[in-house]
Tab-separated table of C-alpha atoms and ligand atoms in Angstrom:
chain	number	residue	atom	x	y	z
G	241	UNK	CA	0.227	0.079	-0.258
G	242	UNK	CA	2.874	2.040	0.693
G	243	UNK	CA	4.827	2.092	-2.599
G	244	UNK	CA	0.715	3.230	-4.194
G	245	UNK	CA	0.985	6.180	-2.456
G	246	UNK	CA	4.472	6.576	-3.956
G	247	UNK	CA	3.626	6.159	-6.972
G	248	UNK	CA	1.353	8.805	-6.537
G	249	UNK	CA	4.726	11.368	-5.789
G	250	UNK	CA	6.514	10.623	-8.224
G	251	UNK	CA	4.710	10.930	-11.166
G	252	UNK	CA	3.839	13.792	-9.679
G	253	UNK	CA	7.175	15.062	-9.105
G	254	UNK	CA	7.841	13.947	-12.504
G	255	UNK	CA	5.511	16.216	-14.695
G	256	UNK	CA	6.502	19.167	-12.586
G	257	UNK	CA	10.028	19.066	-13.829
G	258	UNK	CA	8.411	17.862	-17.776
G	259	UNK	CA	7.809	21.539	-20.187
G	260	UNK	CA	6.882	19.883	-23.014
G	261	UNK	CA	3.975	17.571	-24.086
G	262	UNK	CA	6.730	14.437	-25.766
G	263	UNK	CA	8.435	14.816	-22.370
G	264	UNK	CA	4.961	14.500	-20.862
G	265	UNK	CA	3.459	12.049	-23.458
G	266	UNK	CA	6.970	9.544	-22.386
G	267	UNK	CA	6.028	10.275	-18.395
G	268	UNK	CA	2.640	8.810	-19.244
G	269	UNK	CA	4.225	4.995	-20.987
G	270	UNK	CA	5.932	5.552	-18.129
G	271	UNK	CA	3.096	5.025	-15.715
G	272	UNK	CA	-0.033	4.056	-17.078
G	273	UNK	CA	1.785	2.154	-20.095
G	274	UNK	CA	1.094	-1.328	-21.219
G	275	UNK	CA	5.022	-2.079	-19.185
G	276	UNK	CA	4.057	0.562	-16.670
G	277	UNK	CA	4.545	1.676	-13.214
G	278	UNK	CA	0.770	1.347	-12.543
G	279	UNK	CA	0.058	-1.313	-15.182
G	280	UNK	CA	2.200	-3.434	-13.505
G	281	UNK	CA	0.971	-3.128	-9.904
G	282	UNK	CA	-1.850	-5.160	-10.584
G	283	UNK	CA	1.156	-7.990	-12.064
G	284	UNK	CA	1.751	-8.088	-7.549
G	285	UNK	CA	-1.796	-9.218	-7.234
G	286	UNK	CA	-1.336	-12.891	-7.284
G	287	UNK	CA	0.749	-12.286	-3.426
G	288	UNK	CA	-1.543	-10.395	-1.619
G	289	UNK	CA	-3.953	-12.221	0.859
G	290	UNK	CA	-7.704	-13.153	-1.267
G	291	UNK	CA	-9.515	-11.079	1.253
G	292	UNK	CA	-6.780	-7.571	1.306
G	293	UNK	CA	-7.225	-8.112	-2.556
G	294	UNK	CA	-10.049	-5.663	-2.887
G	295	UNK	CA	-8.935	-3.103	-0.337
G	296	UNK	CA	-6.210	-2.821	-3.345
G	297	UNK	CA	-7.682	-3.859	-6.757
G	298	UNK	CA	-10.832	-0.172	-5.681
G	299	UNK	CA	-6.807	2.125	-4.135
G	300	UNK	CA	-4.481	0.940	-7.543
G	301	UNK	CA	-7.278	2.382	-9.248
G	302	UNK	CA	-8.196	5.271	-7.483
G	303	UNK	CA	-4.034	5.848	-7.641
G	304	UNK	CA	-4.332	4.974	-11.724
G	305	UNK	CA	-7.600	7.379	-11.477
G	306	UNK	CA	-5.244	10.311	-10.102
G	307	UNK	CA	-2.132	9.485	-12.491
G	308	UNK	CA	-4.638	10.055	-15.126
G	309	UNK	CA	-6.145	13.990	-14.067
G	310	UNK	CA	-2.307	14.255	-13.694
G	311	UNK	CA	-1.757	13.734	-17.179
G	312	UNK	CA	-4.811	15.922	-17.995
G	313	UNK	CA	-4.336	18.990	-15.626
G	314	UNK	CA	-0.748	19.126	-17.044
G	315	UNK	CA	-1.054	18.778	-20.619
G	316	UNK	CA	-4.343	21.358	-19.794
G	317	UNK	CA	-1.526	23.523	-18.177
G	318	UNK	CA	1.369	23.542	-21.374
G	319	UNK	CA	-1.551	24.242	-24.000
G	320	UNK	CA	-2.864	27.863	-21.581
G	321	UNK	CA	1.108	28.527	-21.494
G	322	UNK	CA	1.681	28.293	-24.757
G	323	UNK	CA	-1.331	29.647	-26.185
G	324	UNK	CA	-0.191	32.493	-24.193
G	325	UNK	CA	3.537	33.420	-25.574
G	326	UNK	CA	1.646	33.077	-28.204
G	327	UNK	CA	-0.878	36.509	-27.845
G	328	UNK	CA	1.856	37.426	-25.789
G	329	UNK	CA	3.594	37.794	-29.146
G	330	UNK	CA	0.808	38.677	-31.067
G	331	UNK	CA	0.523	41.308	-28.908
G	332	UNK	CA	-0.232	45.149	-30.585
G	333	UNK	CA	0.355	48.741	-28.222
G	334	UNK	CA	-3.797	50.438	-29.877
G	335	UNK	CA	-2.079	53.465	-28.025
G	336	UNK	CA	0.776	53.887	-29.950
G	337	UNK	CA	0.581	57.408	-32.776
G	338	UNK	CA	-0.015	55.777	-36.104
G	339	UNK	CA	2.576	55.867	-38.694
G	340	UNK	CA	2.655	60.196	-41.219
G	341	UNK	CA	0.734	59.173	-44.225
G	342	UNK	CA	3.543	61.054	-46.125
G	343	UNK	CA	1.633	62.156	-49.722
G	344	UNK	CA	3.390	63.900	-52.683
G	345	UNK	CA	3.374	67.186	-54.607
G	346	UNK	CA	2.142	67.071	-58.304
G	347	UNK	CA	6.687	68.425	-58.908
G	348	UNK	CA	6.484	73.036	-59.592
G	349	UNK	CA	7.471	72.659	-63.350
G	350	UNK	CA	4.894	69.696	-63.692
G	351	UNK	CA	2.220	72.780	-61.860
G	352	UNK	CA	3.159	74.905	-64.624
G	353	UNK	CA	3.188	73.113	-67.769
G	354	UNK	CA	-0.432	71.668	-66.895
G	355	UNK	CA	-1.187	75.808	-66.071
G	356	UNK	CA	0.167	76.700	-68.922
G	357	UNK	CA	-1.099	73.426	-70.891
G	358	UNK	CA	-4.841	74.635	-69.833
G	359	UNK	CA	-4.555	77.949	-71.835
G	360	UNK	CA	-3.335	77.043	-74.586
G	361	UNK	CA	-5.415	74.125	-74.545
G	362	UNK	CA	-8.417	76.840	-73.782
G	363	UNK	CA	-6.945	78.633	-77.157
G	364	UNK	CA	-8.380	75.932	-79.227
G	365	UNK	CA	-4.296	74.407	-79.283
G	366	UNK	CA	-3.443	70.906	-79.387
G	367	UNK	CA	-0.401	69.178	-78.022
G	368	UNK	CA	1.972	66.905	-79.583
G	369	UNK	CA	5.637	65.042	-79.178
G	370	UNK	CA	8.669	65.398	-80.598
G	371	UNK	CA	11.820	62.578	-79.265
G	372	UNK	CA	14.503	64.279	-77.842
G	373	UNK	CA	17.399	62.492	-80.104
G	374	UNK	CA	17.472	64.621	-82.794
G	375	UNK	CA	18.350	65.697	-86.429
G	376	UNK	CA	20.904	68.008	-86.818
G	377	UNK	CA	18.469	69.014	-90.118
G	378	UNK	CA	15.123	69.577	-87.712
G	379	UNK	CA	17.034	71.227	-84.754
G	380	UNK	CA	19.269	73.437	-86.948
G	381	UNK	CA	18.917	73.404	-90.845
G	382	UNK	CA	15.426	73.030	-92.364
G	383	UNK	CA	14.787	75.881	-89.128
G	384	UNK	CA	17.352	78.742	-91.295
G	385	UNK	CA	19.537	77.653	-89.241
G	386	UNK	CA	23.177	75.995	-91.714
G	387	UNK	CA	25.918	74.716	-90.979
G	388	UNK	CA	28.204	77.883	-90.453
G	389	UNK	CA	25.606	80.173	-89.238
G	390	UNK	CA	26.679	81.998	-86.037
G	391	UNK	CA	23.169	80.993	-84.837
G	392	UNK	CA	24.755	77.198	-83.779
G	393	UNK	CA	27.019	79.426	-80.972
G	394	UNK	CA	23.913	80.363	-79.343
G	395	UNK	CA	23.468	76.903	-78.692
G	396	UNK	CA	25.828	74.372	-77.775
G	397	UNK	CA	25.187	71.555	-78.769
G	398	UNK	CA	25.255	67.624	-77.643
G	399	UNK	CA	25.926	65.698	-80.703
G	400	UNK	CA	25.955	62.634	-80.785
G	401	UNK	CA	26.909	61.990	-85.098
G	402	UNK	CA	27.407	64.857	-87.477
G	403	UNK	CA	23.848	64.538	-88.633
G	404	UNK	CA	22.406	64.274	-84.994
G	405	UNK	CA	21.819	66.113	-82.116
G	406	UNK	CA	20.525	65.866	-78.458
G	407	UNK	CA	17.642	68.824	-79.198
G	408	UNK	CA	19.197	71.619	-77.749
G	409	UNK	CA	15.436	73.735	-77.758
G	410	UNK	CA	12.122	72.174	-78.537
G	411	UNK	CA	11.060	74.225	-82.559
G	412	UNK	CA	12.173	70.765	-83.836
G	413	UNK	CA	8.682	69.717	-82.929
G	414	UNK	CA	7.760	72.812	-85.526
G	415	UNK	CA	8.966	71.458	-88.709
G	416	UNK	CA	7.757	67.847	-87.797
G	417	UNK	CA	4.830	68.902	-87.248
G	418	UNK	CA	4.465	71.489	-90.587
G	419	UNK	CA	5.991	68.297	-92.518
G	420	UNK	CA	2.550	65.902	-91.457
G	421	UNK	CA	-0.061	68.422	-91.666
G	422	UNK	CA	-1.621	70.808	-93.997
G	423	UNK	CA	-2.570	74.207	-91.703
G	424	UNK	CA	-4.665	74.461	-89.963
G	425	UNK	CA	-1.549	74.088	-87.328
G	426	UNK	CA	-2.543	75.016	-83.973
G	427	UNK	CA	-0.073	73.484	-81.701
G	428	UNK	CA	2.140	73.066	-79.200
G	429	UNK	CA	5.031	71.104	-78.550
G	430	UNK	CA	5.748	70.446	-73.985
G	431	UNK	CA	9.218	68.941	-73.979
G	432	UNK	CA	13.235	68.250	-72.238
G	433	UNK	CA	16.020	70.421	-74.261
G	434	UNK	CA	19.296	70.037	-73.906
G	435	UNK	CA	23.248	71.887	-73.998
G	436	UNK	CA	26.074	71.982	-73.048
G	437	UNK	CA	25.651	74.080	-70.054
G	438	UNK	CA	27.545	73.646	-66.716
G	439	UNK	CA	25.542	73.476	-63.971
G	440	UNK	CA	25.091	76.548	-61.778
G	441	UNK	CA	22.158	78.891	-60.487
G	442	UNK	CA	20.359	79.860	-63.506
G	443	UNK	CA	22.109	76.691	-65.678
G	444	UNK	CA	21.367	73.636	-67.199
G	445	UNK	CA	21.907	70.888	-69.069
G	446	UNK	CA	19.176	69.647	-69.072
G	447	UNK	CA	16.310	72.107	-68.675
G	448	UNK	CA	12.309	72.245	-70.174
G	449	UNK	CA	10.840	74.465	-73.180
G	450	UNK	CA	7.111	74.309	-74.617
G	451	UNK	CA	6.564	76.036	-78.205
G	452	UNK	CA	4.129	76.899	-79.718
G	453	UNK	CA	3.026	77.387	-83.247
G	454	UNK	CA	0.052	78.902	-85.181
G	455	UNK	CA	0.425	78.515	-88.918
G	456	UNK	CA	-3.140	79.225	-91.459
G	457	UNK	CA	-3.673	82.195	-94.730
G	458	UNK	CA	-3.392	85.916	-92.992
G	459	UNK	CA	-2.355	85.542	-89.511
G	460	UNK	CA	0.000	88.531	-88.660
G	461	UNK	CA	1.472	90.173	-86.102
G	462	UNK	CA	-1.467	92.088	-84.069
G	463	UNK	CA	-2.626	87.853	-83.668
G	464	UNK	CA	0.220	86.629	-81.719
G	465	UNK	CA	0.916	89.956	-79.277
G	466	UNK	CA	-2.974	89.020	-79.410
G	467	UNK	CA	-2.004	85.433	-78.554
G	468	UNK	CA	0.882	86.242	-75.593
G	469	UNK	CA	-0.155	89.238	-74.532
G	470	UNK	CA	-3.273	86.932	-73.472
G	471	UNK	CA	-1.138	84.178	-72.597
G	472	UNK	CA	0.760	86.002	-69.590
G	473	UNK	CA	-2.195	87.922	-68.359
G	474	UNK	CA	-3.672	84.435	-67.817
G	475	UNK	CA	-0.814	82.754	-66.399
G	476	UNK	CA	0.759	85.737	-64.262
G	477	UNK	CA	-2.783	87.928	-63.401
G	478	UNK	CA	-5.208	89.877	-65.799
G	479	UNK	CA	-2.952	93.523	-64.030
G	480	UNK	CA	-0.172	91.473	-66.055
G	481	UNK	CA	1.499	94.528	-68.459
G	482	UNK	CA	3.223	92.694	-71.422
G	483	UNK	CA	5.970	94.932	-74.031
G	484	UNK	CA	8.223	92.955	-77.028
G	485	UNK	CA	10.837	93.852	-77.937
G	486	UNK	CA	12.026	93.635	-81.197
G	487	UNK	CA	15.030	90.883	-81.323
G	488	UNK	CA	16.608	87.443	-83.321
G	489	UNK	CA	15.918	84.573	-83.931
G	490	UNK	CA	16.754	82.468	-87.508
G	491	UNK	CA	13.906	81.342	-87.614
G	492	UNK	CA	10.753	84.008	-87.526
G	493	UNK	CA	11.325	87.692	-88.973
G	494	UNK	CA	10.080	89.638	-88.051
G	495	UNK	CA	12.120	87.985	-83.579
G	496	UNK	CA	10.307	89.232	-80.306
G	497	UNK	CA	11.387	88.494	-77.525
G	498	UNK	CA	8.528	89.353	-74.342
G	499	UNK	CA	8.984	90.926	-71.578
G	500	UNK	CA	6.546	90.364	-68.616
G	501	UNK	CA	5.224	92.537	-65.316
G	502	UNK	CA	7.198	90.687	-62.489
G	503	UNK	CA	5.090	88.240	-61.507
G	504	UNK	CA	7.380	88.342	-57.856
G	505	UNK	CA	7.312	92.322	-57.644
G	506	UNK	CA	3.925	92.830	-58.677
G	507	UNK	CA	6.244	95.153	-61.371
G	508	UNK	CA	7.917	97.635	-57.975
G	509	UNK	CA	10.922	95.963	-58.500
G	510	UNK	CA	12.819	93.114	-57.209
G	511	UNK	CA	16.343	91.307	-56.687
G	512	UNK	CA	14.669	88.171	-59.423
G	513	UNK	CA	13.080	91.008	-61.907
G	514	UNK	CA	16.096	93.370	-61.042
G	515	UNK	CA	14.727	95.952	-59.940
G	516	UNK	CA	13.406	96.687	-62.943
G	517	UNK	CA	9.138	95.082	-62.815
G	518	UNK	CA	9.278	93.830	-65.472
G	519	UNK	CA	11.367	90.589	-66.593
G	520	UNK	CA	11.856	88.305	-69.973
G	521	UNK	CA	9.360	85.285	-70.269
G	522	UNK	CA	9.900	84.551	-73.736
G	523	UNK	CA	10.905	84.325	-77.507
G	524	UNK	CA	8.637	84.653	-80.110
G	525	UNK	CA	8.126	85.437	-83.963
G	526	UNK	CA	6.500	86.001	-87.329
G	527	UNK	CA	7.716	82.104	-88.357
G	528	UNK	CA	9.945	82.851	-91.478
G	529	UNK	CA	8.941	82.727	-94.818
G	530	UNK	CA	12.029	80.225	-95.279
G	531	UNK	CA	11.532	77.145	-92.588
G	532	UNK	CA	7.255	77.370	-94.849
G	533	UNK	CA	9.500	77.050	-97.542
G	534	UNK	CA	11.752	74.328	-96.289
G	535	UNK	CA	8.332	72.197	-95.016
G	536	UNK	CA	6.730	72.701	-99.185
G	537	UNK	CA	4.250	75.552	-97.101
G	538	UNK	CA	4.071	78.791	-100.109
G	539	UNK	CA	4.459	82.116	-97.890
G	540	UNK	CA	2.508	84.055	-100.153
G	541	UNK	CA	-0.642	81.583	-98.239
G	542	UNK	CA	0.614	81.108	-95.144
G	543	UNK	CA	1.903	82.762	-93.157
G	544	UNK	CA	2.053	82.615	-88.188
G	545	UNK	CA	3.590	83.000	-85.827
G	546	UNK	CA	6.456	81.283	-83.754
G	547	UNK	CA	7.656	81.632	-79.490
G	548	UNK	CA	9.526	79.093	-77.584
G	549	UNK	CA	9.078	79.906	-73.752
G	550	UNK	CA	11.269	77.858	-71.148
G	551	UNK	CA	9.137	76.461	-68.263
G	552	UNK	CA	11.997	76.223	-65.798
G	553	UNK	CA	12.361	79.998	-65.853
G	554	UNK	CA	8.889	80.548	-65.392
G	555	UNK	CA	8.649	78.625	-62.791
G	556	UNK	CA	10.992	80.193	-61.075
G	557	UNK	CA	9.772	83.304	-61.471
G	558	UNK	CA	6.447	82.650	-60.163
G	559	UNK	CA	7.261	81.205	-56.732
G	560	UNK	CA	10.503	82.901	-56.389
G	561	UNK	CA	13.012	79.966	-56.873
G	562	UNK	CA	16.235	81.293	-57.049
G	563	UNK	CA	18.792	78.354	-58.532
G	564	UNK	CA	17.050	76.562	-61.405
G	565	UNK	CA	19.136	73.361	-60.074
G	566	UNK	CA	16.124	72.513	-56.844
G	567	UNK	CA	14.325	71.826	-59.736
G	568	UNK	CA	16.362	68.820	-61.141
G	569	UNK	CA	17.698	67.986	-57.644
G	570	UNK	CA	13.974	66.358	-55.695
G	571	UNK	CA	14.893	67.377	-51.716
G	572	UNK	CA	11.705	66.069	-51.091
G	573	UNK	CA	12.289	69.030	-48.588
G	574	UNK	CA	11.338	71.634	-50.825
G	575	UNK	CA	9.199	69.534	-53.088
G	576	UNK	CA	7.354	68.844	-50.606
G	577	UNK	CA	6.324	72.904	-49.679
G	578	UNK	CA	4.099	72.593	-53.689
G	579	UNK	CA	1.146	69.989	-52.107
D	686	DAH	N1	14.331	77.511	-79.601
D	686	DAH	C1	14.264	79.066	-79.211
D	686	DAH	C2	15.164	78.658	-78.269
D	686	DAH	O1	15.568	77.243	-77.697
D	686	DAH	C3	13.539	80.092	-78.471
D	686	DAH	C4	11.745	81.007	-79.506
D	686	DAH	C5	11.698	81.882	-79.760
D	686	DAH	C6	10.703	79.595	-80.088
D	686	DAH	C7	11.934	81.916	-80.491
D	686	DAH	C8	10.321	80.491	-81.111
D	686	DAH	C9	9.914	81.325	-81.183
D	686	DAH	O2	10.012	79.387	-81.919
D	686	DAH	O3	9.689	82.095	-82.359
D	686	DAH	O4	15.976	79.569	-77.496
């Protein structure tokens, strides 16, 4: 009887140290398995006096039940412990502050371009595209800038081959458009252009232009003035004053450079306009009859005007940006300001 009581103590102490289900199974086999210690007790029955056998038998059964209960309890405990571990590892602190969501901004160059586009599309212009790698023929020759023409010095060119360049302006898209389409033509051509300039506050080897072209019968300089003055009023405000100064471009005759009231100081004079109150914003002119002829258009029948504006410049004036590099370095601290 004593050894029976001892067995249950051993079971409990073995179980106490068991920390895995495998270990518990092992202990179960040790005591309750077919050849286990508790099962083995019954084999002693034959050595016990007849009258004591019922008491012995019920004692063994009692012990077996106790052991079963102890195993069950241990299994439950292990299960609970595993669950708690799992819950702990999945715990989240709902009181922690949320991560800030970073919203993007439309790049200032695009913001300006979208405005420019909206104004010209509103006046009936269409948007067309051209390649950045361009034939010398389209970038220069057909725009009335022959090989040895001094005007080539105005635009420091990246050459890819003798007759292929990285376009120095968006004007070649004029040529491509006139070769492909019959007048009336009313297009703007936005895009990147390239020159071998060293980088500084006002120069970048890559910048952006928007070219414009209007060809029809009876287009005059007053059409040019009307369209561009209205464009600048819509871009910079109703009170914007424009000044057309004589200029020179090989592809237009006559040519003009256009100043507009400085959008930063409203004409009072500031560092951006060097105190003048006016600032140069674009080049333009009546399409040179030679350029029309180069594209197979009869200058006796058709006339037109063209213009080219620098998007970078318009953007810098509009936002008071004093260094063109900001437009290309994509520093988020700069870009964030345009949300
Ligand atoms: N292509 C000129 C440049 O990049 C800009 C320009 C001036 C374009 C006058 C024109 C124009 O169409 O008429 O400097």
